[in-house]
PDB file of C-alpha atoms in Angstrom:
ATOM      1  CA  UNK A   1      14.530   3.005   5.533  1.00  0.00           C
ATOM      2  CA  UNK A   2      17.819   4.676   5.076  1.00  0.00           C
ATOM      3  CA  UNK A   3      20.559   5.342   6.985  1.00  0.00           C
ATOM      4  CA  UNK A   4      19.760   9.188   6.442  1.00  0.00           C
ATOM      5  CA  UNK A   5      16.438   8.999   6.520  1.00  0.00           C
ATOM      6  CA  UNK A   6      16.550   7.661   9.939  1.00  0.00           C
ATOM      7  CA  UNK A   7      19.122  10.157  10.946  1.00  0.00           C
ATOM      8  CA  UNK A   8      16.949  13.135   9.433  1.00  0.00           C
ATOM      9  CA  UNK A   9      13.632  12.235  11.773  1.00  0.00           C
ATOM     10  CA  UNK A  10      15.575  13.383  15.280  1.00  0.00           C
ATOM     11  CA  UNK A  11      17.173  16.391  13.360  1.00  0.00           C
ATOM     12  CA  UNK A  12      15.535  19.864  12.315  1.00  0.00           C
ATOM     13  CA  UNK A  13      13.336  19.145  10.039  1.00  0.00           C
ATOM     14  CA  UNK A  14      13.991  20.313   5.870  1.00  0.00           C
ATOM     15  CA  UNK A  15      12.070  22.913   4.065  1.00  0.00           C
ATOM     16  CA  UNK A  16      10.911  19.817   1.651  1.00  0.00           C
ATOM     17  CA  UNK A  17      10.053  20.389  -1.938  1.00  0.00           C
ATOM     18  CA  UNK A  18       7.662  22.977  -3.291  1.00  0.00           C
ATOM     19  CA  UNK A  19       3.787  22.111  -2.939  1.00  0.00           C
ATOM     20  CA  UNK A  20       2.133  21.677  -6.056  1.00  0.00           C
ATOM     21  CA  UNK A  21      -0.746  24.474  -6.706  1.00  0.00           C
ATOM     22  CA  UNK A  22      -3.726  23.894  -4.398  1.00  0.00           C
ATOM     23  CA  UNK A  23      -2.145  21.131  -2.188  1.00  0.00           C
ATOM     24  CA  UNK A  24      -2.433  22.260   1.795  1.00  0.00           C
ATOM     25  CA  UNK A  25       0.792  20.800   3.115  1.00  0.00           C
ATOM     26  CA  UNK A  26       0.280  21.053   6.474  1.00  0.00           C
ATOM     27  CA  UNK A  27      -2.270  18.217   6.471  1.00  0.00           C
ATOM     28  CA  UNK A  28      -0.349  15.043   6.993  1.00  0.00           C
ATOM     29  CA  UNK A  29      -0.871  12.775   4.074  1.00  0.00           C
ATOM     30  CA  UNK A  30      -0.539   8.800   4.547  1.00  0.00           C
ATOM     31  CA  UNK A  31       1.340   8.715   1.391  1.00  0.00           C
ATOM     32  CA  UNK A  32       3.830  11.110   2.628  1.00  0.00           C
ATOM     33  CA  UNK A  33       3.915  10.087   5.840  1.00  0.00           C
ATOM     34  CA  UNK A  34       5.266   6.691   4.586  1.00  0.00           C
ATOM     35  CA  UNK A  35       7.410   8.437   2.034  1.00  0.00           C
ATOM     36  CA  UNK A  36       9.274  10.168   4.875  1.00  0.00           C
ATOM     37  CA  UNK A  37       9.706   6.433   6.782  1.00  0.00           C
ATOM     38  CA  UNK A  38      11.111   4.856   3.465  1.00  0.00           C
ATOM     39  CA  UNK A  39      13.855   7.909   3.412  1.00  0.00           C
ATOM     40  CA  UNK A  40      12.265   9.668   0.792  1.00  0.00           C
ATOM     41  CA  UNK A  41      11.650  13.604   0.110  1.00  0.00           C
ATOM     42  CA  UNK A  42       8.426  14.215  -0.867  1.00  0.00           C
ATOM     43  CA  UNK A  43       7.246  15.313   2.432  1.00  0.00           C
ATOM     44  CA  UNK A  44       6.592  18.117   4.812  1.00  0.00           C
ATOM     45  CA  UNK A  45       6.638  19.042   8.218  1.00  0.00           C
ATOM     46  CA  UNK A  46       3.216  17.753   9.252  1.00  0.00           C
ATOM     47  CA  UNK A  47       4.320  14.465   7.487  1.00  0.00           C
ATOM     48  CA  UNK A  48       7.072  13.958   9.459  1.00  0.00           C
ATOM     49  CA  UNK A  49       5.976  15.283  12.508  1.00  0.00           C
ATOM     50  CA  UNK A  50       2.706  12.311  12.337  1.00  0.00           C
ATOM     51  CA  UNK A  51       6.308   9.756  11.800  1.00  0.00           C
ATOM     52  CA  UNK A  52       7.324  11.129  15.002  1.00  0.00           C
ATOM     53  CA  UNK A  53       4.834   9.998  17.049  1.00  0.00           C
ATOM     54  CA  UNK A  54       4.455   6.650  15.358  1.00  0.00           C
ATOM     55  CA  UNK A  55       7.942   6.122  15.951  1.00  0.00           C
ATOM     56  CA  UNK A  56       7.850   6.935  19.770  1.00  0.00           C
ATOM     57  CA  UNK A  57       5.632   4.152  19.757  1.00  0.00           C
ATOM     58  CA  UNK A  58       7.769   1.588  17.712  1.00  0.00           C
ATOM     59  CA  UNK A  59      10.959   2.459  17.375  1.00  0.00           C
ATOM     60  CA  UNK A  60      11.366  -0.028  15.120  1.00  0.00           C
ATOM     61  CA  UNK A  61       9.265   1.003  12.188  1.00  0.00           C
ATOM     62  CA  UNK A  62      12.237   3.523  11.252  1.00  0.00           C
ATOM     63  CA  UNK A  63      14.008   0.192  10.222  1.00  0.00           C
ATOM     64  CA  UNK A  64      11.498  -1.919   9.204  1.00  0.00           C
ATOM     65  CA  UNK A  65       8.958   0.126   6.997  1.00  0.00           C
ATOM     66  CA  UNK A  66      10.519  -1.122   3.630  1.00  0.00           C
ATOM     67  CA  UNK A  67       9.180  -4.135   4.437  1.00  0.00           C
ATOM     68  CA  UNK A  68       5.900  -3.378   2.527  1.00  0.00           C
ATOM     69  CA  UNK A  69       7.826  -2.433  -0.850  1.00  0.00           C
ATOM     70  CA  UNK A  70       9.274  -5.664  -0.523  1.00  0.00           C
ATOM     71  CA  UNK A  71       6.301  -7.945  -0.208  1.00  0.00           C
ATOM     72  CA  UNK A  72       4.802  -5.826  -3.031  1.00  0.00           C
ATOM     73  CA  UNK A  73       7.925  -6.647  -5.374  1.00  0.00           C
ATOM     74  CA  UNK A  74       7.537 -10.227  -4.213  1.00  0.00           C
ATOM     75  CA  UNK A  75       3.522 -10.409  -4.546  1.00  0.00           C
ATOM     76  CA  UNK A  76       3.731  -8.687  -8.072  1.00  0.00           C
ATOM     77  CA  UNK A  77       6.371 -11.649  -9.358  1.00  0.00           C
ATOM     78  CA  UNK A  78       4.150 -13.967  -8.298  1.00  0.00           C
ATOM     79  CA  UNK A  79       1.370 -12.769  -9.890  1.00  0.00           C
ATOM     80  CA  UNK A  80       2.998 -12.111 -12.965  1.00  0.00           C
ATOM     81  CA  UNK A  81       4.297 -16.168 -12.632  1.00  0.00           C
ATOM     82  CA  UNK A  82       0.394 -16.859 -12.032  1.00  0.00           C
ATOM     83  CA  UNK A  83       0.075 -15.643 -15.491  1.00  0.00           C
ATOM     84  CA  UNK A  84      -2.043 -12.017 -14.396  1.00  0.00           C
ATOM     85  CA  UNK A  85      -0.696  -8.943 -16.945  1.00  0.00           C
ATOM     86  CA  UNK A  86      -3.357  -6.157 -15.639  1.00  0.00           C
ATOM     87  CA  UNK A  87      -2.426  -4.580 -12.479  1.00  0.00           C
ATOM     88  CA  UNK A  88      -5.288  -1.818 -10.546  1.00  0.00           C
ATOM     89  CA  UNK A  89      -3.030  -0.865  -7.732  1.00  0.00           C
ATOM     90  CA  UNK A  90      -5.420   1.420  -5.180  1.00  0.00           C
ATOM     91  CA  UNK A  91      -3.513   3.210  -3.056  1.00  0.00           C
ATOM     92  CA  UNK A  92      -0.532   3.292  -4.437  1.00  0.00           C
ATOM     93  CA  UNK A  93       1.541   5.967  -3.022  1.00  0.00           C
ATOM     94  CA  UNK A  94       4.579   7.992  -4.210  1.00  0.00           C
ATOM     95  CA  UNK A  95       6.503   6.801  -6.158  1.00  0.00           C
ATOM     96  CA  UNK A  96      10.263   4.983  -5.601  1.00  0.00           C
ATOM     97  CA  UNK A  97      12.612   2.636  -6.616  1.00  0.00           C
ATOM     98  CA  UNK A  98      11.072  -0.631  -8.202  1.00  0.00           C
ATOM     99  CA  UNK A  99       7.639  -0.109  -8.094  1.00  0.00           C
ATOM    100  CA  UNK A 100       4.478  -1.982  -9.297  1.00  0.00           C
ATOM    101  CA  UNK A 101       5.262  -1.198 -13.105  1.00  0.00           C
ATOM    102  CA  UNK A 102       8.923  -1.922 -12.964  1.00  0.00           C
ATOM    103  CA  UNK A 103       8.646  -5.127 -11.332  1.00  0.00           C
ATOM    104  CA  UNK A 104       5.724  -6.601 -13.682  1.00  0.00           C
ATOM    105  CA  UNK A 105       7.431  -5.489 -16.854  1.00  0.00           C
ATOM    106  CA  UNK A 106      10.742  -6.502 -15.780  1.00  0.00           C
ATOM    107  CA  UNK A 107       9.257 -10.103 -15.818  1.00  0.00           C
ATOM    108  CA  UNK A 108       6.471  -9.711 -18.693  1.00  0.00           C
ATOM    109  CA  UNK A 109       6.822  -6.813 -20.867  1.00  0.00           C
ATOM    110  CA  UNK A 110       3.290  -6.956 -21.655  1.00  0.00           C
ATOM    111  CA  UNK A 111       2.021  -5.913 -18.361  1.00  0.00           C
ATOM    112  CA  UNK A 112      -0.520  -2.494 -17.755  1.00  0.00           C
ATOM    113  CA  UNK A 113      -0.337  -0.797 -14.544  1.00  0.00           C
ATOM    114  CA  UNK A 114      -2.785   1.779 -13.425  1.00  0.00           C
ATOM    115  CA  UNK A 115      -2.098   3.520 -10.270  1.00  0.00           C
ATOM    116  CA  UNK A 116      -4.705   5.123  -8.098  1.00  0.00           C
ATOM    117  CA  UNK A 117      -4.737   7.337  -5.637  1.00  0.00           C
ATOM    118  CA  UNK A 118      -6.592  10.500  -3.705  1.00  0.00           C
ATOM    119  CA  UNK A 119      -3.198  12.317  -3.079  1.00  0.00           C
ATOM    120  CA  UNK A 120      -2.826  15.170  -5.805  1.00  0.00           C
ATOM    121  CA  UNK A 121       0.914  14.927  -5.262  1.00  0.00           C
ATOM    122  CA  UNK A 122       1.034  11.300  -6.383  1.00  0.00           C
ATOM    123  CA  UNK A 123      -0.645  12.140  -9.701  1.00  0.00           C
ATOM    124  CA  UNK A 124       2.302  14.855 -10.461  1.00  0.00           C
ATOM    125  CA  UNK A 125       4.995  12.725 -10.083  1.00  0.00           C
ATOM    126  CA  UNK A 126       3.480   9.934 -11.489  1.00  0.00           C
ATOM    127  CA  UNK A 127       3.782  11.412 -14.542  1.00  0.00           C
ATOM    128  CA  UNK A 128       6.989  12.702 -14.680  1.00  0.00           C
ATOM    129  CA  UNK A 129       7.713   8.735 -13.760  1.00  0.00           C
ATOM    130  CA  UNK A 130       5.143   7.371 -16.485  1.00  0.00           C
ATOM    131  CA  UNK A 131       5.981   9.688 -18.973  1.00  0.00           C
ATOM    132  CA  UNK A 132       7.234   7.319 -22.187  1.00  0.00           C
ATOM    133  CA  UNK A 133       5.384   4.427 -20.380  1.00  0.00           C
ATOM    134  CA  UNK A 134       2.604   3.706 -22.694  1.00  0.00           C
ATOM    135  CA  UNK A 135       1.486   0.592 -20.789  1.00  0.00           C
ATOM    136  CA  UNK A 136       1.355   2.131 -17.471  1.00  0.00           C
ATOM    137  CA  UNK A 137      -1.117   5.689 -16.126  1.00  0.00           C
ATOM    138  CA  UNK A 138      -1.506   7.005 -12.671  1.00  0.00           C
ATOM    139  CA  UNK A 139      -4.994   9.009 -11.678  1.00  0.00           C
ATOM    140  CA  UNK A 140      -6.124  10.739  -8.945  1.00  0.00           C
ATOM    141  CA  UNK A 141      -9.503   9.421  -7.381  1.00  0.00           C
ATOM    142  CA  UNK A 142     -10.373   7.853  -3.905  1.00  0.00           C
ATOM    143  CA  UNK A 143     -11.118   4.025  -2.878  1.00  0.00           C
ATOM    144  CA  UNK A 144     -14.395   5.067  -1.413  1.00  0.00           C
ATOM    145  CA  UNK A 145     -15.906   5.811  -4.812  1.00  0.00           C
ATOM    146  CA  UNK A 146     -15.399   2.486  -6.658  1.00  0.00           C
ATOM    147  CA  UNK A 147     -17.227   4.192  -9.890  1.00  0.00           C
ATOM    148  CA  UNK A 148     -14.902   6.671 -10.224  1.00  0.00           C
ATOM    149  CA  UNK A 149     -11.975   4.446 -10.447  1.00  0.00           C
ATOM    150  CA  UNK A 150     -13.924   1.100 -12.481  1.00  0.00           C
ATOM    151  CA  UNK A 151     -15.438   3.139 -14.780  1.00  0.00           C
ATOM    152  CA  UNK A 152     -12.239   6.212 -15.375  1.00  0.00           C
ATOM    153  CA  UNK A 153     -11.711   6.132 -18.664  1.00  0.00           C
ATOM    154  CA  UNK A 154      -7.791   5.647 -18.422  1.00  0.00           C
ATOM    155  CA  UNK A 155      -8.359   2.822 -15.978  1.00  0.00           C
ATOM    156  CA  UNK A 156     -10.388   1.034 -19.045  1.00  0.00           C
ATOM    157  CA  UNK A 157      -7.513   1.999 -21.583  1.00  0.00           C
ATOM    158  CA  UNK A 158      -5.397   0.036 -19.926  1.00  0.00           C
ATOM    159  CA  UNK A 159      -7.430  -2.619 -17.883  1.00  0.00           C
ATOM    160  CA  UNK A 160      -9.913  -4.709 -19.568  1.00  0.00           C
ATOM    161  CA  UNK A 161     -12.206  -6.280 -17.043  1.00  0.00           C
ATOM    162  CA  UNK A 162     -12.927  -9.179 -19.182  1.00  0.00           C
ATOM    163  CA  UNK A 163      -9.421 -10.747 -18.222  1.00  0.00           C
ATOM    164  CA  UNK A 164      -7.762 -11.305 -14.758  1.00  0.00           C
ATOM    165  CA  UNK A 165      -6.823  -7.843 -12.763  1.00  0.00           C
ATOM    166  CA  UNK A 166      -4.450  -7.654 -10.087  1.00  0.00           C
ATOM    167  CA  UNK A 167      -6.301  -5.857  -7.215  1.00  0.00           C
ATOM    168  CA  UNK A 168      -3.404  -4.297  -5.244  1.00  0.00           C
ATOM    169  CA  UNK A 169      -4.527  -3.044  -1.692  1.00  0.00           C
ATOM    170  CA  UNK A 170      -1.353  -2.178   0.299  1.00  0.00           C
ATOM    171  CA  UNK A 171      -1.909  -0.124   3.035  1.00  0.00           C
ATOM    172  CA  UNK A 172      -4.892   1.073   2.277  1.00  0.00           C
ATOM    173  CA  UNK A 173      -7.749  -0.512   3.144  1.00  0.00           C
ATOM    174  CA  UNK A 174      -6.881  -0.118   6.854  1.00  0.00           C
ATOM    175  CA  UNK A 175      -8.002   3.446   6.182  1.00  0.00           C
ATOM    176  CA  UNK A 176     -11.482   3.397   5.646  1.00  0.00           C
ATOM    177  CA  UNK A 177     -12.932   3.589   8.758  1.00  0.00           C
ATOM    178  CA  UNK A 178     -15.706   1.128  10.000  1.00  0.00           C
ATOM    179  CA  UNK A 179     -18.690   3.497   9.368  1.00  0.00           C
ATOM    180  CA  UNK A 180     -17.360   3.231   5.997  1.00  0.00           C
ATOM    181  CA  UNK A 181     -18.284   0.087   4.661  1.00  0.00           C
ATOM    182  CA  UNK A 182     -14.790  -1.558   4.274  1.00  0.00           C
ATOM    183  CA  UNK A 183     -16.060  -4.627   3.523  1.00  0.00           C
ATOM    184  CA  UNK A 184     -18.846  -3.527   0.881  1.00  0.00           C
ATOM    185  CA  UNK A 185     -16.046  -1.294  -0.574  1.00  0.00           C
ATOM    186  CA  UNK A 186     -14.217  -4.237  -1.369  1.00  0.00           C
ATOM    187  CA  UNK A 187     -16.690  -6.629  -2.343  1.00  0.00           C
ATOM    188  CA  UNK A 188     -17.600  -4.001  -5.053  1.00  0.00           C
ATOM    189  CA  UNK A 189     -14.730  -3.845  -6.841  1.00  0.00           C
ATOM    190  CA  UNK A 190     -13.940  -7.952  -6.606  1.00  0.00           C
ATOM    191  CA  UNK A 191     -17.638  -8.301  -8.294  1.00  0.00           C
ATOM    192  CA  UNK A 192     -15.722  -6.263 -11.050  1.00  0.00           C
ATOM    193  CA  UNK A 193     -13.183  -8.482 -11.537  1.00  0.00           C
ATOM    194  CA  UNK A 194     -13.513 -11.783 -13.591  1.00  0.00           C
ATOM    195  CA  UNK A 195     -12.894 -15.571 -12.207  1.00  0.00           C
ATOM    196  CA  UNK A 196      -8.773 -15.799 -11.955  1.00  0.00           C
ATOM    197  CA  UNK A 197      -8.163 -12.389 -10.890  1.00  0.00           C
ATOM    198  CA  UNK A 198      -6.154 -11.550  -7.120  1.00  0.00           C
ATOM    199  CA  UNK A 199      -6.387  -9.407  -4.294  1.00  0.00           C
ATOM    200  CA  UNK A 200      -3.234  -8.557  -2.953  1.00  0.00           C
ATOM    201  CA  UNK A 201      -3.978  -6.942   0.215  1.00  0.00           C
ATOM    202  CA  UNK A 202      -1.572  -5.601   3.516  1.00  0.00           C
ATOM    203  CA  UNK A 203      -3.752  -4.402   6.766  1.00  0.00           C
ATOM    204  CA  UNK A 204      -2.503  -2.904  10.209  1.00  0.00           C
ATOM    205  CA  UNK A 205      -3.304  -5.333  12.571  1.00  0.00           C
ATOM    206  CA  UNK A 206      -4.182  -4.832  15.927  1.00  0.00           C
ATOM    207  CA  UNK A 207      -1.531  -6.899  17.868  1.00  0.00           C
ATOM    208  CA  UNK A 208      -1.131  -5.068  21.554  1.00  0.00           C
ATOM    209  CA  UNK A 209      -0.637  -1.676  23.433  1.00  0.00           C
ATOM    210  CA  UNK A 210       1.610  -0.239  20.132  1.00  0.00           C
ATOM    211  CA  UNK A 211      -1.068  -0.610  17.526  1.00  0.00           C
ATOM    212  CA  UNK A 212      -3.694   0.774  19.889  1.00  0.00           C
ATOM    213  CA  UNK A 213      -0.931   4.023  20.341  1.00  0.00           C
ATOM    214  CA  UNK A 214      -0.451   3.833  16.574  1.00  0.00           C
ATOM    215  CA  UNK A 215      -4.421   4.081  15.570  1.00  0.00           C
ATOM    216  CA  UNK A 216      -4.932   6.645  18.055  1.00  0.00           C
ATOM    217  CA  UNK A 217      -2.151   8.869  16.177  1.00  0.00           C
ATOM    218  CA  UNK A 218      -3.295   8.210  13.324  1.00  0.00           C
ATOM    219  CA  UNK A 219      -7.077   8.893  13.746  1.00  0.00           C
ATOM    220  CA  UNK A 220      -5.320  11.782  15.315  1.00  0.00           C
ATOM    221  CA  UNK A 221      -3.817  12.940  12.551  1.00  0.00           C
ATOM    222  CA  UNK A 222      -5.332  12.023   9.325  1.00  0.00           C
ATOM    223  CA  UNK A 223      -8.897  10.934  11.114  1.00  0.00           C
ATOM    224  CA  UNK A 224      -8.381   7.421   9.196  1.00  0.00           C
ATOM    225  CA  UNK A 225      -6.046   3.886  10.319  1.00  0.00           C
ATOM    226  CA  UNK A 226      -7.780   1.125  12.191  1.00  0.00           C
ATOM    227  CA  UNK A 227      -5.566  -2.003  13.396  1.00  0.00           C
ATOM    228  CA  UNK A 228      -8.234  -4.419  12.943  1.00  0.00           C
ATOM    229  CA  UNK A 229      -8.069  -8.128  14.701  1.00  0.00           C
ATOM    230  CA  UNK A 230      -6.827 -11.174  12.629  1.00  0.00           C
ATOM    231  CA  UNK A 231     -10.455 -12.653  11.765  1.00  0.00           C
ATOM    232  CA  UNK A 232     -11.616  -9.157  10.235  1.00  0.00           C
ATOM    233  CA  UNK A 233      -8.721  -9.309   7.927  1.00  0.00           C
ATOM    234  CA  UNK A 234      -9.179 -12.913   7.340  1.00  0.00           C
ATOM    235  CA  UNK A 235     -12.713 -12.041   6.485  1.00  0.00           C
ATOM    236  CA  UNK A 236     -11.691 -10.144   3.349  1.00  0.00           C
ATOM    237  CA  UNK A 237     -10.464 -12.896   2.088  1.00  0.00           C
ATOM    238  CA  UNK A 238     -13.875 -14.663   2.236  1.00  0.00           C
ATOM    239  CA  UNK A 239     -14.528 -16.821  -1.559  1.00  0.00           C
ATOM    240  CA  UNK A 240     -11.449 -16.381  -2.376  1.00  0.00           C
ATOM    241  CA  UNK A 241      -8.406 -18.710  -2.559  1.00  0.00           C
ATOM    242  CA  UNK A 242      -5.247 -17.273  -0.614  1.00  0.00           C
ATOM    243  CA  UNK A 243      -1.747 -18.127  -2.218  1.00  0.00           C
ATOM    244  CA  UNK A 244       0.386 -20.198   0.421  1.00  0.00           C
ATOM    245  CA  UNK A 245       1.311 -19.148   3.342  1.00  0.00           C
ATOM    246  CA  UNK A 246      -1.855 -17.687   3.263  1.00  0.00           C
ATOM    247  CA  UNK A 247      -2.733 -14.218   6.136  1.00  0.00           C
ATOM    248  CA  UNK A 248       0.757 -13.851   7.621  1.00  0.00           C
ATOM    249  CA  UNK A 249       3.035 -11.089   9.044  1.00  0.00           C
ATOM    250  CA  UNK A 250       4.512  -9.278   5.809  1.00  0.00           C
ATOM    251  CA  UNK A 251       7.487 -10.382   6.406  1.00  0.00           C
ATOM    252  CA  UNK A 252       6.561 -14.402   6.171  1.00  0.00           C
ATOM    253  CA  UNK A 253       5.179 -14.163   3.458  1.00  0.00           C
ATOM    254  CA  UNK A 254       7.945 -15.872   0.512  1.00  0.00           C
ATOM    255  CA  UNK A 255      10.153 -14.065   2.236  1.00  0.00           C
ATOM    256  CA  UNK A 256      13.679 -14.790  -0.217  1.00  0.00           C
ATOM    257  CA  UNK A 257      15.403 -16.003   2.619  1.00  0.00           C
ATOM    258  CA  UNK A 258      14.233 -17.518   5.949  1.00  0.00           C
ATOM    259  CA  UNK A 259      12.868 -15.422   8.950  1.00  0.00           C
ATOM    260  CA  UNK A 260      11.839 -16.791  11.965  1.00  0.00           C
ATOM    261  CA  UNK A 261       8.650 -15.568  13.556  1.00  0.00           C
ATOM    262  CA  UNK A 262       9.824 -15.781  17.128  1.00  0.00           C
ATOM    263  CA  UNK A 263      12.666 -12.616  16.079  1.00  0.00           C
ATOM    264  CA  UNK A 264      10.284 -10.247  14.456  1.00  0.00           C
ATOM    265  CA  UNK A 265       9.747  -6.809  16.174  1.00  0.00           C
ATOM    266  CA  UNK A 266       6.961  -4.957  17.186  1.00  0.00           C
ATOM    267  CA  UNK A 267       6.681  -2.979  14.224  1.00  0.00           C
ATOM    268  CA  UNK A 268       6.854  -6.254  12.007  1.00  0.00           C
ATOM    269  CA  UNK A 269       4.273  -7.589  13.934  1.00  0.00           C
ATOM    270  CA  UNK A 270       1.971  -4.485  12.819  1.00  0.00           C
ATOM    271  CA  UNK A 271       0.952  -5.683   8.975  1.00  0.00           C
ATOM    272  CA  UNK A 272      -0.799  -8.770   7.865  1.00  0.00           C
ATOM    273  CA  UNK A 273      -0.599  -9.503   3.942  1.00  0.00           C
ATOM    274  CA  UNK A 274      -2.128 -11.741   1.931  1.00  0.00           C
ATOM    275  CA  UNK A 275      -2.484 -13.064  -1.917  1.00  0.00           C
ATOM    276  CA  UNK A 276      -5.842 -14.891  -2.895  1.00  0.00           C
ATOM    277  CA  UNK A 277      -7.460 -15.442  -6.157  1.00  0.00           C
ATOM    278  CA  UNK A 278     -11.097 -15.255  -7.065  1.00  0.00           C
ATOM    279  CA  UNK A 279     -12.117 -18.980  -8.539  1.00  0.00           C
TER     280      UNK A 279
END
């Protein structure tokens, strides 16, 4: 998070950028509640007011929220190392500096990107971003309809399900609630995906008093965000081969330069993340 992003949070709050037609800003958004804790500016005042209250919880998280943009520019160079060039990142949030697109064709030029997800404001500046990307869309659908998003036909412009797919789940699978199907939702779309493809997947994790504070906000708020116990997250992962170090804290995993458990904070102690392939 930045330095004036942090500062901004105790401070009257800004008017924030015009709503695009038909978008009801003052239901908080989990893309642009995150937005706001990575110091960006594509949020509003019920946004930042849900950041609040996860902050009184961990005061922490204003400092260490980026680290899920930087497991996802580790994951993707992995992946692209592993030899995967399609990328179906659910979920995927607003957009900011080096994100799934930049980092893959950074390292393969080659690589397609399609981004997904059920916020209306991530499809408009998606395309501003995308614009004279030919190798890279963004649409607007929801995880919970797998149909809608396997089967779009700018998804299969750009993804061919006959070679290995990235599955990116950051963040997102922690909100779909258990009467949901969480597990079924995902087991859909990895029967889509041919032998050799990955999930990359981050999940809250229910790790003491502050996530139990944190989910109740959350449910609160956007009536979705369940810290779920190591072994359900681990269960994801079932028939598939995780990467080494395997289900660890975000920041553990290849981390470019050493951490040591024993110093992470509460809020670092909040997300698991993984990288497995499908044999």
């Amino acid at each position: 998070m930045t330095e004036n992003a942090e500062s901004r949070l105790w401070s009257t709050d800004p008017e924030g950028a015009p709503a695009p037609a038909g978008v009801d800003v003052t239901v908080p958004s989990v893309a642009r509640v995150y937005d706001f804790l990575i110091g960006g500016k594509d949020n509003y005042a019920a946004d930042r007011e849900v950041a609040r209250k996860l902050i009184a919880v961990a005061p922490d998280l204003a400092r260490d929220a980026g680290a899920h943009r930087r497991i996802l520019h580790r994951g993707v160079r992995f992946l692209v190392e592993q030899g995967v060039r399609q990328f179906l990142d659910i979920g995927s949030g607003l957009p900011t500096a080096q994100n799934t697109h930049q980092v893959a064709q950074a390292v393969a030029a080659d690589s397609t990107v399609v981004y997904v997800d059920n916020d209306p404001i991530v499809l408009a500046h998606g395309r501003a971003l995308l614009a004279e990307n030919e190798r890279t869309t963004v649409i607007t659908a929801d995880l919970r309809e797998p149909g809608s998003i396997l089967k779009n036909p700018e998804v299969l412009r750009l993804i061919d399900f006959d070679r290995p797919v990235a599955l990116m789940l950051l963040g997102v699978i922690h909100h779909i609630n258990d009467d949901e199907d969480p597990a079924g939702l995902l087991r859909t779309y990895l029967d889509a995906l041919p032998s050799g493809s990955w999930l990359f997947l981050t999940h809250f994790l229910r790790s003491g008093p502050e996530s139990e504070q944190m989910e109740r906000v959350m449910q609160g708020s956007h009536k979705s965000g369940r810290f779920r116990e190591r072994a359900e997250i681990a269960a994801y992962l079932d028939g598939l081969e995780p990467a080494d170090p395997g289900l660890v804290y975000v920041d553990l995993w290849r981390p470019e330069e050493p951490v040591d458990e024993a110093d992470l904070t509460v809020s670092q102690r909040l997300v698991l993340g993984a990288v497995a392939r499908k044999p």
